[in-house]
Coordinates of C-alpha atoms in Angstrom, one line a residue:
X1 CA -0.1 0.0 -0.2
X2 CA 2.8 2.8 1.1
X3 CA 4.5 1.8 -2.6
X4 CA 1.3 2.0 -4.6
X5 CA 0.8 5.6 -2.2
X6 CA 4.3 6.4 -3.2
X7 CA 4.1 5.7 -6.7
X8 CA 0.8 7.9 -6.9
X9 CA 3.2 11.0 -5.6
X10 CA 6.1 10.3 -7.9
X11 CA 2.9 10.4 -11.0
X12 CA 1.5 13.3 -9.3
X13 CA 4.3 15.2 -9.2
X14 CA 5.5 14.1 -13.0
X15 CA 2.5 15.6 -14.2
X16 CA 3.0 19.2 -12.2
X17 CA 6.5 19.0 -13.8
X18 CA 5.0 18.6 -17.6
X19 CA 2.6 21.2 -17.2
X20 CA 4.6 23.4 -16.0
X21 CA 6.7 22.6 -19.2
X22 CA 4.2 22.8 -21.2
X23 CA 3.4 26.4 -19.8
X24 CA 6.7 27.7 -20.3
X25 CA 7.1 26.6 -23.8
X26 CA 3.6 28.7 -24.6
X27 CA 4.6 31.7 -23.1
X28 CA 8.0 31.5 -25.1
X29 CA 6.0 30.9 -28.3
X30 CA 3.7 33.6 -27.5
X31 CA 6.4 36.3 -26.7
X32 CA 8.6 35.3 -30.0
X33 CA 5.2 35.9 -31.8
X34 CA 4.6 39.4 -30.7
X35 CA 8.4 40.3 -31.3
X36 CA 8.5 39.2 -34.6
X37 CA 5.6 41.0 -35.8
X38 CA 7.1 44.2 -34.1
X39 CA 7.5 47.2 -36.5
X40 CA 10.5 48.7 -34.8
X41 CA 13.1 49.3 -37.0
X42 CA 16.9 48.9 -36.0
X43 CA 19.0 51.8 -37.2
X44 CA 21.7 50.8 -39.1
X45 CA 25.2 51.3 -37.9
X46 CA 27.0 54.2 -39.3
X47 CA 29.6 53.3 -41.7
X48 CA 33.3 55.2 -42.1
X49 CA 33.3 58.1 -44.3
X50 CA 34.9 57.8 -47.6
X51 CA 38.4 59.2 -47.8
X52 CA 37.0 61.1 -51.0
X53 CA 34.4 63.3 -48.4
X54 CA 35.3 66.6 -46.9
X55 CA 33.6 64.9 -43.4
X56 CA 36.9 63.0 -43.0
X57 CA 38.7 66.3 -42.4
X58 CA 35.8 67.1 -39.4
X59 CA 35.5 66.1 -36.1
X60 CA 32.6 63.7 -36.1
X61 CA 29.6 64.4 -33.6
X62 CA 27.8 61.6 -32.6
X63 CA 24.7 60.8 -34.7
X64 CA 22.1 61.8 -31.6
X65 CA 18.7 63.4 -31.0
X66 CA 19.3 67.4 -31.0
X67 CA 19.1 69.5 -28.1
X68 CA 15.3 70.5 -27.2
X69 CA 15.8 74.0 -28.8
X70 CA 15.9 72.8 -32.0
X71 CA 12.9 72.0 -34.4
X72 CA 11.9 68.3 -34.3
X73 CA 9.6 66.2 -35.4
X74 CA 6.6 65.5 -33.2
X75 CA 6.3 61.5 -32.1
X76 CA 4.7 59.0 -34.3
X77 CA 1.3 59.1 -35.0
X78 CA -1.8 57.1 -36.8
X79 CA -1.7 60.6 -39.3
X80 CA 1.4 58.5 -40.9
X81 CA 0.4 56.8 -43.8
X82 CA 1.4 53.2 -45.4
X83 CA -0.1 53.6 -48.7
X84 CA -1.3 56.7 -50.2
X85 CA -4.6 58.0 -50.2
X86 CA -6.8 56.9 -53.6
X87 CA -6.2 60.1 -56.0
X88 CA -9.0 62.6 -56.4
X89 CA -10.4 61.9 -59.9
X90 CA -8.8 64.0 -62.7
X91 CA -8.0 67.1 -61.4
X92 CA -7.8 70.5 -62.7
X93 CA -6.2 73.6 -61.8
X94 CA -7.7 75.4 -59.4
X95 CA -8.9 79.0 -59.9
X96 CA -9.0 80.1 -56.7
X97 CA -10.3 83.3 -55.5
X98 CA -8.3 82.9 -52.2
X99 CA -5.4 84.2 -53.8
X100 CA -5.5 87.4 -52.7
X101 CA -2.6 88.7 -54.6
X102 CA -3.8 87.3 -57.8
X103 CA -3.5 89.5 -60.7
X104 CA -2.0 89.6 -64.4
X105 CA 1.3 87.4 -64.1
X106 CA 4.9 88.5 -65.0
X107 CA 5.0 85.0 -66.6
X108 CA 4.4 85.0 -70.2
X109 CA 2.1 82.3 -71.7
X110 CA 5.0 80.2 -72.7
X111 CA 6.5 80.2 -69.0
X112 CA 9.5 82.5 -70.0
X113 CA 9.1 85.9 -68.1
X114 CA 7.6 89.1 -70.2
X115 CA 9.4 91.0 -72.7
X116 CA 9.7 94.1 -70.5
X117 CA 12.2 91.2 -68.1
X118 CA 14.6 91.5 -70.8
X119 CA 14.4 87.7 -71.5
X120 CA 15.0 86.4 -74.9
X121 CA 11.4 84.6 -76.6
X122 CA 11.1 81.1 -76.7
X123 CA 13.3 79.9 -79.2
X124 CA 11.3 76.7 -79.7
X125 CA 14.0 74.1 -78.0
X126 CA 13.5 71.9 -74.9
X127 CA 13.5 74.0 -72.0
X128 CA 12.9 71.7 -69.3
X129 CA 11.8 74.6 -66.9
X130 CA 9.2 76.0 -69.0
X131 CA 5.7 73.7 -68.8
X132 CA 2.7 72.8 -66.6
X133 CA 1.6 70.5 -63.9
X134 CA -0.6 67.6 -65.0
X135 CA -2.5 65.2 -63.5
X136 CA -0.8 62.1 -62.2
X137 CA -2.6 59.0 -60.8
X138 CA 0.3 57.0 -59.0
X139 CA 1.0 59.6 -56.9
X140 CA 4.7 60.4 -55.0
X141 CA 7.3 57.8 -54.9
X142 CA 7.7 57.9 -51.1
X143 CA 5.4 58.7 -48.1
X144 CA 6.2 60.0 -44.6
X145 CA 6.2 56.2 -43.6
X146 CA 8.9 55.5 -45.5
X147 CA 11.1 58.1 -45.2
X148 CA 12.4 58.9 -41.9
X149 CA 14.4 61.8 -42.7
X150 CA 11.2 64.5 -43.5
X151 CA 11.5 67.9 -40.9
X152 CA 8.8 67.9 -38.9
X153 CA 7.6 71.5 -40.0
X154 CA 7.4 69.6 -44.0
X155 CA 5.9 66.6 -42.5
X156 CA 2.4 67.7 -44.0
X157 CA 0.9 64.2 -44.1
X158 CA 2.0 63.3 -40.4
X159 CA 0.7 66.7 -39.1
X160 CA -2.6 66.0 -40.2
X161 CA -3.0 68.0 -43.8
X162 CA -6.8 66.5 -44.7
X163 CA -6.3 67.0 -48.2
X164 CA -4.5 64.6 -50.4
X165 CA -4.9 66.0 -53.9
X166 CA -1.6 68.4 -54.1
X167 CA -0.1 64.7 -54.2
X168 CA -1.4 63.7 -57.4
X169 CA 0.6 66.0 -59.8
X170 CA 3.9 66.1 -62.0
X171 CA 5.9 68.5 -63.6
X172 CA 5.6 68.2 -67.8
X173 CA 7.6 70.4 -70.0
X174 CA 6.1 71.7 -73.0
X175 CA 8.7 71.1 -75.8
X176 CA 10.3 67.8 -74.3
X177 CA 10.0 64.9 -72.1
X178 CA 11.1 64.5 -68.7
X179 CA 11.6 61.2 -67.2
X180 CA 10.6 60.2 -64.0
X181 CA 13.5 60.5 -61.4
X182 CA 15.2 57.1 -61.6
X183 CA 16.9 56.5 -58.2
X184 CA 18.5 53.1 -58.6
X185 CA 20.1 54.4 -62.2
X186 CA 21.0 57.9 -60.1
X187 CA 22.7 56.0 -57.4
X188 CA 24.9 54.0 -59.9
X189 CA 25.6 57.5 -61.6
X190 CA 26.9 58.9 -58.3
X191 CA 28.7 55.7 -57.6
X192 CA 31.9 57.5 -55.6
X193 CA 31.1 61.0 -55.9
X194 CA 29.8 63.6 -53.4
X195 CA 27.4 66.3 -53.6
X196 CA 26.9 69.3 -51.7
X197 CA 23.6 71.6 -51.3
X198 CA 24.7 74.8 -49.9
X199 CA 22.3 78.0 -48.8
X200 CA 19.3 78.1 -46.4
X201 CA 16.2 76.0 -45.2
X202 CA 15.0 76.1 -48.5
X203 CA 18.0 73.7 -49.5
X204 CA 17.6 71.8 -46.3
X205 CA 14.4 71.1 -47.8
X206 CA 15.4 70.1 -51.1
X207 CA 18.1 67.7 -49.7
X208 CA 15.5 66.0 -47.4
X209 CA 13.4 65.5 -50.9
X210 CA 16.3 64.0 -53.0
X211 CA 17.3 62.0 -49.7
X212 CA 13.9 60.4 -49.5
X213 CA 13.5 59.8 -53.4
X214 CA 17.0 57.8 -53.0
X215 CA 15.9 55.8 -49.7
X216 CA 13.4 54.2 -51.9
X217 CA 16.5 51.8 -53.2
X218 CA 19.0 52.3 -50.1
X219 CA 18.3 54.2 -46.9
X220 CA 20.8 57.4 -46.2
X221 CA 22.9 56.7 -43.3
X222 CA 23.5 60.2 -41.5
X223 CA 27.3 60.6 -40.8
X224 CA 27.6 64.2 -39.8
X225 CA 26.2 67.1 -38.2
X226 CA 27.3 70.2 -36.9
X227 CA 26.8 71.1 -32.8
X228 CA 23.4 73.1 -34.3
X229 CA 22.2 70.5 -36.4
X230 CA 22.1 72.9 -39.0
X231 CA 24.7 71.2 -41.7
X232 CA 24.3 67.4 -42.1
X233 CA 25.9 64.8 -44.3
X234 CA 24.7 61.5 -45.6
X235 CA 26.2 58.3 -47.0
X236 CA 24.7 55.6 -49.2
X237 CA 27.4 53.0 -48.4
X238 CA 26.6 50.4 -51.1
X239 CA 27.4 52.9 -53.5
X240 CA 30.1 55.2 -51.5
X241 CA 27.9 58.3 -52.6
X242 CA 27.9 61.4 -50.2
X243 CA 25.4 64.2 -49.8
X244 CA 26.1 66.8 -47.6
X245 CA 24.0 69.6 -46.9
X246 CA 25.7 73.2 -45.8
X247 CA 24.1 75.7 -43.9
X248 CA 25.3 79.1 -45.3
X249 CA 22.1 81.3 -46.1
X250 CA 24.2 84.1 -47.2
X251 CA 27.1 82.5 -48.7
X252 CA 29.4 85.4 -47.0
X253 CA 30.4 85.3 -43.5
X254 CA 27.8 86.3 -41.5
X255 CA 26.8 86.9 -37.4
X256 CA 23.3 86.2 -36.9
X257 CA 21.7 86.5 -33.4
X258 CA 18.3 84.8 -33.8
X259 CA 16.9 81.6 -32.3
X260 CA 15.0 78.9 -34.1
X261 CA 11.7 80.8 -34.3
X262 CA 13.3 83.9 -36.1
X263 CA 13.1 86.1 -33.1
X264 CA 16.4 88.6 -33.7
X265 CA 17.9 89.7 -30.6
X266 CA 20.2 92.2 -33.0
X267 CA 21.1 92.9 -36.7
X268 CA 22.9 90.3 -38.7
X269 CA 26.5 91.3 -38.9
X270 CA 27.6 90.8 -42.6
X271 CA 31.1 90.5 -44.1
X272 CA 30.5 91.1 -48.0
X273 CA 34.3 90.4 -49.1
X274 CA 34.5 87.2 -47.1
X275 CA 33.1 84.0 -47.8
X276 CA 31.4 81.5 -45.3
X277 CA 34.2 79.1 -44.3
X278 CA 31.6 76.3 -43.5
X279 CA 31.3 75.9 -47.4
X280 CA 34.5 77.2 -48.7
X281 CA 36.4 74.4 -47.0
X282 CA 34.4 71.7 -48.2
X283 CA 33.7 73.2 -51.6
X284 CA 36.9 71.2 -53.8
X285 CA 35.5 67.8 -52.2
X286 CA 32.2 68.2 -54.1
X287 CA 31.9 66.6 -57.7
X288 CA 28.4 68.3 -57.7
X289 CA 27.0 71.1 -55.8
X290 CA 23.8 73.3 -55.8
X291 CA 24.2 77.2 -54.1
X292 CA 21.7 79.2 -53.3
X293 CA 20.6 81.9 -51.3
X294 CA 18.0 84.5 -51.1
X295 CA 15.4 86.1 -48.4
X296 CA 17.7 86.0 -45.6
X297 CA 19.3 89.2 -47.2
X298 CA 15.9 90.9 -46.2
X299 CA 16.3 90.9 -42.4
X300 CA 18.0 93.5 -40.6
X301 CA 21.9 94.1 -41.2
X302 CA 24.7 95.8 -41.2
X303 CA 27.1 95.6 -43.7
X304 CA 31.0 95.4 -43.8
X305 CA 34.1 95.5 -46.3
X306 CA 37.5 95.4 -45.2
X307 CA 36.5 95.2 -41.7
X308 CA 34.7 98.6 -41.9
X309 CA 31.0 99.6 -41.6
X310 CA 29.7 100.4 -45.5
X311 CA 26.1 100.3 -44.8
X312 CA 23.0 98.9 -43.7
X313 CA 19.5 97.7 -44.3
X314 CA 16.8 98.5 -41.7
X315 CA 19.7 100.2 -39.9
X316 CA 19.9 100.0 -35.9
X317 CA 18.8 103.3 -33.9
X318 CA 21.2 105.4 -32.9
X319 CA 24.2 104.4 -35.3
X320 CA 25.2 107.1 -37.8
X321 CA 25.3 104.0 -40.7
X322 CA 24.5 104.6 -44.4
X323 CA 21.1 102.8 -45.3
X324 CA 22.1 101.2 -48.5
X325 CA 19.4 98.7 -48.5
X326 CA 19.1 95.0 -49.4
X327 CA 19.7 95.3 -52.9
X328 CA 23.4 96.6 -52.1
X329 CA 24.5 93.9 -50.3
X330 CA 22.9 91.3 -52.4
X331 CA 24.5 92.5 -55.6
X332 CA 28.2 92.3 -53.8
X333 CA 27.9 89.2 -52.0
X334 CA 26.3 87.0 -54.8
X335 CA 29.1 88.7 -57.1
X336 CA 32.2 87.7 -54.7
X337 CA 30.5 84.2 -54.2
X338 CA 30.5 83.9 -57.9
X339 CA 33.9 85.1 -58.9
X340 CA 35.1 83.4 -56.3
X341 CA 33.7 79.9 -57.5
X342 CA 35.5 80.8 -61.1
X343 CA 38.8 81.4 -59.5
X344 CA 38.6 78.7 -57.8
X345 CA 39.2 76.4 -61.2
X346 CA 37.4 73.3 -59.3
X347 CA 36.3 71.1 -62.2
X348 CA 33.1 69.6 -60.6
X349 CA 29.2 70.4 -61.7
X350 CA 28.1 73.5 -59.9
X351 CA 24.9 74.9 -60.3
X352 CA 23.1 78.4 -59.0
X353 CA 19.8 78.0 -57.7
X354 CA 17.4 81.0 -57.7
X355 CA 15.5 81.8 -54.9
X356 CA 12.1 80.4 -54.7
X357 CA 8.6 81.7 -54.6
X358 CA 6.4 81.9 -51.5
X359 CA 2.4 82.2 -51.6
X360 CA 1.9 84.0 -48.6
X361 CA -1.7 85.7 -48.9
X362 CA -3.8 88.3 -47.1
X363 CA -0.2 88.6 -45.1
X364 CA 3.3 87.4 -44.7
X365 CA 4.7 84.7 -42.4
X366 CA 4.3 87.0 -38.8
X367 CA 1.2 88.2 -39.3
X368 CA -1.3 85.7 -40.4
X369 CA -0.5 85.2 -44.3
X370 CA -1.6 81.8 -45.2
X371 CA -2.1 79.6 -48.2
X372 CA -5.3 77.3 -48.9
X373 CA -5.1 75.9 -52.5
X374 CA -5.3 72.3 -52.6
X375 CA -4.5 72.2 -56.5
X376 CA -2.1 74.1 -58.6
X377 CA -3.5 77.3 -59.8
X378 CA -3.7 78.2 -63.5
X379 CA -1.0 79.7 -65.1
X380 CA -1.3 83.7 -64.9
X381 CA -3.0 83.6 -61.4
X382 CA -0.3 84.2 -59.1
X383 CA 2.0 87.4 -59.5
X384 CA 5.4 87.1 -58.4
X385 CA 5.8 89.0 -55.2
X386 CA 7.3 92.5 -56.0
X387 CA 10.2 91.5 -53.4
X388 CA 10.7 88.1 -55.3
X389 CA 11.0 90.0 -58.6
X390 CA 14.1 92.2 -57.3
X391 CA 15.9 89.0 -55.8
X392 CA 15.5 86.9 -59.3
X393 CA 16.3 90.2 -61.2
X394 CA 19.7 90.7 -59.4
X395 CA 20.4 86.7 -59.5
X396 CA 19.6 86.6 -63.1
X397 CA 22.1 89.7 -63.8
X398 CA 25.1 88.4 -61.3
X399 CA 25.0 85.1 -62.8
X400 CA 25.1 86.6 -66.7
X401 CA 28.0 88.8 -65.6
X402 CA 30.0 85.4 -64.8
X403 CA 28.7 83.2 -67.5
X404 CA 30.7 84.0 -70.2
X405 CA 33.8 83.9 -68.1
X406 CA 33.1 80.5 -66.5
X407 CA 32.8 79.4 -70.1
X408 CA 36.4 80.9 -70.9
X409 CA 37.9 79.2 -67.9
X410 CA 36.5 76.0 -68.0
X411 CA 34.3 76.1 -64.7
X412 CA 31.3 74.1 -65.4
X413 CA 28.7 76.6 -63.7
X414 CA 25.1 76.2 -64.5
X415 CA 21.9 78.4 -63.6
X416 CA 18.9 76.6 -62.7
X417 CA 15.6 78.9 -62.5
X418 CA 12.7 77.1 -61.0
X419 CA 10.5 80.2 -60.9
X420 CA 7.5 78.9 -63.2
X421 CA 7.6 75.2 -62.0
X422 CA 6.8 76.3 -58.7
X423 CA 4.6 79.8 -59.1
X424 CA 1.7 78.0 -59.8
X425 CA 1.6 75.6 -56.6
X426 CA 0.5 77.6 -53.8
X427 CA -1.2 74.4 -52.7
X428 CA 2.2 72.3 -51.8
X429 CA 3.3 74.7 -49.0
X430 CA 2.7 73.0 -45.1
X431 CA 0.2 76.3 -44.0
X432 CA -1.1 75.5 -40.6
X433 CA 0.3 71.8 -41.1
X434 CA 3.7 72.9 -40.3
X435 CA 2.5 72.3 -36.8
X436 CA 1.6 68.7 -35.3
X437 CA -2.3 67.8 -35.4
X438 CA -2.5 71.8 -35.3
X439 CA -6.5 71.8 -34.8
X440 CA -7.2 68.8 -32.7
X441 CA -7.8 70.7 -29.8
X442 CA -8.8 73.7 -31.1
X443 CA -10.7 74.0 -34.7
X444 CA -10.4 77.9 -34.6
X445 CA -6.7 77.6 -33.2
X446 CA -4.2 80.5 -34.2
X447 CA -1.3 78.9 -35.5
X448 CA 1.8 80.2 -37.5
X449 CA 1.6 79.4 -41.3
X450 CA 4.4 78.2 -43.5
X451 CA 3.9 79.4 -47.2
X452 CA 7.6 79.2 -48.2
X453 CA 8.8 75.7 -47.6
X454 CA 7.1 72.8 -49.4
X455 CA 5.5 69.8 -48.4
X456 CA 7.1 66.3 -48.5
X457 CA 6.2 64.4 -50.5
X458 CA 5.5 67.3 -52.6
X459 CA 5.9 70.0 -55.5
X460 CA 9.5 70.5 -54.7
X461 CA 10.3 66.7 -55.5
X462 CA 10.0 67.6 -59.3
X463 CA 13.5 69.5 -58.8
X464 CA 15.3 65.9 -59.0
X465 CA 13.7 65.2 -62.0
X466 CA 14.7 68.0 -63.6
X467 CA 18.4 68.2 -62.1
X468 CA 18.8 64.2 -63.1
X469 CA 18.2 65.0 -66.6
X470 CA 20.4 68.0 -67.0
X471 CA 23.2 65.7 -65.3
X472 CA 22.5 62.9 -67.6
X473 CA 22.1 64.9 -70.6
X474 CA 24.3 67.7 -69.7

């Protein structure tokens, strides 16, 4: 009897051990299933920089989150989309009455400036920058869900922009075909090369567009940033291809006293005869470079040459300075930068991009200006603002002065003027959706609007289609 009880006890103990083992196995399988379905992505390890890249000469900073004062994207939200919305049926350019500044355009019917702008008439040849926006049912090649490099203020889809029609247009030149951007081919062509995009926040907007398009083939890896996270460099390791975005909003040396919200505590101190070293030191290593500037010259500033004050714009009170206006400084700074490019004898392909138009209506960025369009406007419906005309006139004139010298000296220096391409796209800006879910708590909330930078994805993506065609076919 004792023997039977003993056997029964052992059997019961074995059953308990067996049940415990099965429980552990089930829990383990559950955890494995949970983690195998997780959407968490691990960041790629940083690749060592190519010896051909300028960043090897710089001190690397750890690629870590910027300090709290820096503009950041909001945390992930349900606004991210894995698939694009169904495109709206056969959209047509809008004829919006909301465009307060619309009137007869300075652009002629062929997309070039009117004759009084001293431009040559259309010669009937292919011009990639003369065209129209036409419906594109397939939409953009990336979204905010497939590209993690979009700045928070341009991430319109994530920020809750309710319409999607602005995504379904493409740029079509009138006298030639523009092939769609081919990321795979571009990366192959740029193997072992370095690009530099130099300028202000529009340059940053553009470089993020390019990186997102290229990341459909291989994800860009950030390998450098400066201490303020203004200048950054990315690598595509499989192609040994480097893209650098250098913050140099004036191209010349400047002491700037403002925060990330654009609030200034003093006038900019601008050295009109000294180039900004942040791009000059890197310039010789670039196989391709896009140089741009523009609206920063509208800021209050004191101008220096030979370490002497020579004028100012919106002069400081109590100083016996001469008000010269910003055109004086813009001409001198652009002329100095362009002539320095010629003298460098650098053999890379250099583009100068003209400043881009903004579409603020019923005010400007600081006093309630907005841009509520949801589709391209018709040609002639938006007039280039007077200040944009002035900037562009200076840009074209200064480039004209050096273009003949560039050809003589063998410097490959080209102008790209995207004014016509972007002028009819007031729908492509973030407007209120530069802010994360701006009306989630109050549908009548007053928020900062942005009608200068471009949503990503958005119209600025087509700058890359044009650039690739210019690079491929010269």
